[in-house]
XYZ file of C-alpha atoms in Angstrom:
339
model
C 0.000 0.000 0.000
C 1.194 3.467 -0.887
C -0.051 6.863 0.319
C 1.063 9.934 -1.536
C 0.058 13.585 -1.679
C -1.546 15.126 -4.683
C 1.025 16.564 -7.092
C 3.776 14.267 -5.979
C 5.426 11.337 -7.816
C 5.108 7.646 -6.956
C 6.986 4.537 -8.127
C 5.004 1.326 -8.099
C 7.588 -1.511 -7.853
C 7.520 -4.568 -10.086
C 10.727 -6.618 -10.316
C 11.152 -10.167 -11.601
C 13.756 -12.859 -12.258
C 13.553 -15.081 -15.347
C 14.277 -18.788 -15.160
C 16.009 -20.948 -17.707
C 12.704 -22.569 -18.570
C 11.098 -19.270 -19.630
C 11.700 -19.242 -23.351
C 8.727 -17.314 -24.782
C 8.549 -13.572 -25.514
C 8.575 -11.202 -22.527
C 5.344 -9.268 -21.825
C 4.970 -6.707 -18.987
C 1.534 -5.232 -18.406
C 0.161 -2.689 -15.904
C -3.636 -2.582 -15.363
C -6.002 -0.595 -13.113
C -8.529 -2.767 -11.285
C -11.818 -0.876 -10.831
C -13.519 -0.746 -7.430
C -16.631 -2.137 -9.078
C -16.079 -5.818 -9.859
C -18.615 -5.577 -12.669
C -16.277 -3.369 -14.698
C -13.338 -4.558 -16.758
C -9.693 -3.936 -16.002
C -8.120 -0.911 -17.718
C -4.707 -1.397 -19.369
C -2.376 1.502 -18.541
C 0.961 0.645 -20.157
C 2.473 -2.445 -21.743
C 5.827 -3.787 -22.913
C 5.636 -6.425 -25.657
C 7.938 -7.628 -28.406
C 10.603 -5.131 -27.421
C 8.173 -2.170 -27.700
C 6.365 0.078 -25.161
C 2.660 0.873 -25.616
C 1.377 3.712 -23.398
C -1.667 5.060 -25.251
C -4.342 2.873 -23.662
C -5.307 5.115 -20.709
C -5.961 8.734 -21.694
C -6.270 9.945 -18.072
C -2.556 9.255 -17.522
C -1.198 10.167 -20.929
C 2.118 11.959 -20.457
C 2.208 11.219 -16.707
C 3.400 7.571 -16.660
C 6.461 5.641 -17.769
C 8.538 2.547 -16.981
C 11.151 3.254 -14.358
C 13.844 1.403 -16.340
C 14.578 2.275 -19.907
C 14.997 -1.478 -20.582
C 12.336 -3.525 -18.741
C 14.023 -6.770 -19.940
C 16.633 -6.239 -17.237
C 14.115 -7.469 -14.667
C 12.659 -4.103 -13.562
C 9.138 -3.436 -14.778
C 8.340 -0.763 -12.128
C 5.955 2.078 -13.059
C 6.404 5.791 -12.391
C 3.304 8.032 -12.132
C 3.973 11.772 -12.146
C 1.890 14.685 -10.850
C -0.531 12.517 -8.910
C -4.210 13.382 -8.743
C -6.864 12.287 -6.305
C -8.519 10.378 -9.168
C -5.420 8.178 -9.427
C -6.452 6.442 -6.201
C -7.056 2.724 -6.894
C -5.630 -0.783 -7.155
C -2.872 -1.396 -9.699
C -1.648 -4.808 -10.887
C 1.640 -5.701 -12.582
C 1.702 -8.839 -14.783
C 4.924 -10.410 -16.129
C 4.603 -13.145 -18.742
C 7.306 -15.305 -20.310
C 6.015 -18.673 -21.334
C 5.538 -20.856 -19.588
C 6.027 -18.602 -16.496
C 3.469 -15.948 -15.318
C 3.692 -13.699 -12.232
C 1.602 -10.760 -10.917
C 1.231 -8.523 -7.872
C -1.280 -5.889 -6.712
C -0.539 -2.485 -5.193
C -3.048 -0.195 -3.456
C -2.400 3.487 -4.157
C -4.107 6.250 -2.165
C -3.637 9.840 -3.290
C -4.375 12.315 -0.497
C -4.835 16.061 -0.704
C -2.812 18.199 1.673
C -4.655 20.736 3.832
C -4.730 24.110 2.095
C -6.430 27.517 2.272
C -6.835 27.234 6.033
C -8.623 30.194 7.614
C -8.960 31.337 11.235
C -11.851 33.387 12.627
C -13.328 34.652 15.910
C -16.935 34.074 16.933
C -18.523 35.977 19.784
C -17.965 39.275 21.553
C -14.363 39.989 22.506
C -15.345 41.551 25.835
C -14.254 40.730 29.352
C -16.458 38.042 30.887
C -17.824 36.809 27.546
C -17.268 33.420 25.901
C -15.137 33.578 22.742
C -14.713 30.815 20.152
C -11.707 30.609 17.829
C -12.496 28.672 14.648
C -10.163 26.983 12.173
C -11.104 25.279 8.883
C -9.264 24.111 5.765
C -11.072 24.487 2.459
C -8.951 21.732 0.926
C -7.588 18.506 2.341
C -8.383 14.833 2.463
C -9.862 13.416 5.626
C -9.189 12.783 8.296
C -8.128 16.307 9.153
C -6.901 17.139 12.614
C -6.742 20.644 14.096
C -4.492 21.915 16.855
C -4.419 25.372 18.459
C -1.468 26.999 20.200
C -0.712 30.432 21.582
C 2.099 32.277 19.831
C 2.511 35.340 22.069
C 2.704 35.678 25.833
C 2.961 32.483 27.856
C 2.465 30.370 24.691
C 0.059 28.202 26.651
C -3.663 27.980 26.121
C -5.832 29.543 28.852
C -6.955 27.227 31.637
C -10.636 27.715 30.724
C -10.120 26.753 27.047
C -11.637 23.668 25.411
C -10.262 22.280 22.112
C -12.138 20.137 19.585
C -9.535 18.650 17.254
C -12.076 17.347 14.742
C -13.938 20.639 14.201
C -11.048 22.999 14.881
C -12.935 25.049 17.502
C -11.237 26.484 20.577
C -13.674 27.725 23.226
C -12.448 30.361 25.693
C -14.865 30.765 28.609
C -15.133 33.904 30.733
C -12.468 35.694 28.722
C -10.170 38.197 30.409
C -7.622 40.680 29.111
C -4.879 38.125 29.830
C -6.345 36.028 27.031
C -5.380 38.651 24.465
C -2.665 37.677 22.023
C -1.924 35.846 18.776
C -3.205 32.290 18.351
C -2.130 29.815 15.663
C -4.019 26.825 14.243
C -2.385 23.868 12.438
C -4.532 21.640 10.194
C -2.932 18.324 9.242
C -3.536 14.914 7.718
C -1.275 11.993 6.813
C 0.370 13.779 3.884
C 0.754 17.404 4.938
C -0.197 20.377 7.094
C -1.306 23.991 6.755
C -1.404 26.858 9.242
C -3.224 30.117 9.957
C -3.162 32.651 12.803
C -5.424 35.302 14.325
C -5.132 37.996 16.992
C -7.520 38.084 19.941
C -8.090 41.411 21.686
C -10.239 41.203 24.827
C -11.562 44.650 25.863
C -13.800 46.043 28.636
C -17.558 46.077 27.973
C -18.872 48.922 25.881
C -20.966 51.568 27.698
C -24.162 51.064 25.730
C -26.141 53.456 27.937
C -23.796 56.332 27.108
C -23.987 55.530 23.418
C -27.790 55.481 23.490
C -27.936 58.749 25.442
C -25.519 60.405 23.037
C -27.566 59.208 20.084
C -30.772 60.607 21.611
C -29.170 63.981 22.380
C -27.715 64.198 18.888
C -31.097 63.379 17.368
C -32.873 66.046 19.448
C -30.289 68.676 18.526
C -30.652 67.789 14.875
C -34.446 68.065 15.047
C -34.197 71.404 16.873
C -31.862 72.800 14.247
C -34.148 71.576 11.493
C -37.189 73.183 13.159
C -35.314 76.491 13.535
C -34.339 76.512 9.872
C -37.931 75.788 8.828
C -39.206 78.613 11.061
C -36.703 81.107 9.603
C -37.601 80.130 6.056
C -41.338 80.487 6.704
C -40.847 83.878 8.390
C -38.764 85.195 5.533
C -41.293 83.929 3.027
C -44.140 85.748 4.846
C -42.170 89.005 4.958
C -41.456 88.885 1.229
C -45.110 88.112 0.509
C -46.271 91.046 2.663
C -43.882 93.510 0.987
C -45.036 92.369 -2.433
C -48.701 92.877 -1.505
C -48.016 96.367 -0.115
C -46.147 97.536 -3.231
C -48.780 96.233 -5.629
C -51.947 97.095 -3.652
C -53.279 100.058 -5.761
C -56.885 101.174 -5.264
C -58.274 101.765 -8.716
C -61.698 103.078 -7.538
C -60.223 106.283 -5.951
C -59.481 109.098 -8.466
C -56.197 110.986 -8.151
C -56.330 114.365 -6.287
C -56.917 117.497 -8.281
C -54.046 119.929 -8.863
C -54.760 123.645 -8.626
C -52.173 124.635 -11.177
C -53.109 121.950 -13.676
C -56.821 122.834 -13.382
C -56.165 126.485 -13.966
C -53.872 125.785 -16.902
C -56.388 123.497 -18.567
C -59.140 126.084 -18.253
C -56.986 128.939 -19.502
C -55.629 126.792 -22.295
C -59.148 126.112 -23.494
C -59.915 129.846 -23.637
C -56.599 130.465 -25.408
C -57.494 127.960 -28.093
C -60.852 129.676 -28.468
C -59.261 133.097 -28.782
C -56.642 131.834 -31.198
C -59.360 130.781 -33.616
C -60.854 134.305 -33.720
C -59.781 137.041 -36.072
C -59.344 140.670 -35.086
C -62.594 141.519 -36.809
C -64.749 139.486 -34.489
C -62.855 140.315 -31.264
C -65.158 143.256 -30.615
C -68.090 141.031 -29.901
C -66.085 138.709 -27.683
C -66.971 138.760 -24.027
C -64.184 138.139 -21.543
C -64.656 135.430 -19.048
C -64.768 136.793 -15.513
C -61.881 135.779 -13.403
C -64.254 134.631 -10.804
C -65.307 131.763 -13.107
C -61.819 130.273 -13.440
C -61.968 126.856 -11.691
C -59.544 126.646 -8.864
C -59.581 124.801 -5.637
C -58.360 127.907 -3.799
C -61.334 129.927 -5.046
C -64.035 127.365 -4.431
C -66.194 128.599 -1.642
C -69.737 128.245 -0.466
C -72.465 130.527 -1.754
C -72.444 132.535 1.414
C -68.740 133.266 1.100
C -68.693 134.366 -2.560
C -67.317 137.891 -2.960
C -68.092 140.274 -5.769
C -65.106 141.883 -7.313
C -65.297 145.022 -9.463
C -64.465 144.498 -13.042
C -61.251 146.047 -14.269
C -61.104 148.094 -17.366
C -58.216 147.008 -19.477
C -57.640 148.064 -23.040
C -57.577 145.231 -25.546
C -54.244 144.877 -27.245
C -53.726 144.809 -30.978
C -53.817 141.050 -31.655
C -53.029 141.329 -35.310
C -49.708 142.996 -34.579
C -48.641 140.767 -31.713
C -49.698 137.507 -33.329
C -50.649 135.947 -30.026
C -53.513 136.036 -27.576
C -52.591 137.584 -24.251
C -53.611 135.786 -21.147
C -54.206 137.679 -17.928
C -53.887 135.779 -14.681
C -55.409 137.343 -11.586
C -53.153 138.157 -8.678
C -54.070 138.635 -5.070
C -52.990 141.707 -3.110
C -52.024 141.823 0.512
C -55.529 142.851 1.651
C -57.026 139.816 -0.147
C -58.516 141.666 -3.169
C -57.961 140.523 -6.737
C -55.790 142.798 -8.898
């Protein structure tokens, strides 16, 4: 029986000694016996009539050869290179030289070394809590065995630890700060081993009450700030809306106030246009408008307050020579009379 690791090389021995009675041709044959007895044997390689035939088994093409370059020397051993887990099985060597025949069987087991081993921590790394260190290999033929050791500090596992070599779990009960350090796990089987490490840091319990209180205070402050910003925005919006309404609130049903000067000018301008349309020939029959009839807010009074002013005698100017119509505007003296 042979046990080898995947990727390695194995030599399956097959030596013989010919007798003087063996006179026939020499035949050396290697076959793979299937685990199922219902299946036929598979020829792997053969030496016959001074020739080597190695094209029978495609799964091992390029990975097998006779150990000796001349099997007639009595060495028909077989070399298998770059072993794979599928190469596991029972091999048989047959040596024939009439009338003699000999054979032997060899059990080959190809194992996979542990590989891609990972370490992890499960549980809270706080003082007084239970912590579990886990170790697992993603590759490797069974049976795998796991072993934990402490790398730093005393290099001894804590007294409260419990190791399960089959699962790779190391339980540390009631952890303390002295448990902190680097731990290493070794996964192994009959053909190899692999290792990983992890650091354990045991700390005091976290003050959850302080964290919750801080979170509540922070939330309230955030809400207060948000409410203040909303209030300021609403206030500013109302002020802008009020200013806009004040600037654009025009009462269209109230007429604008009358102007004394504009009223007087409009009335005098109308008389001027009337006079300008007359010729000097018809000026004699024109009757001047009394000053008392000129509309003005300053001269509007009640009937009981109306005063009678004497008419002034003023000579009419020569309109044809001046080319314009004179306009006389009443003036008020110091005693209140019209001049």
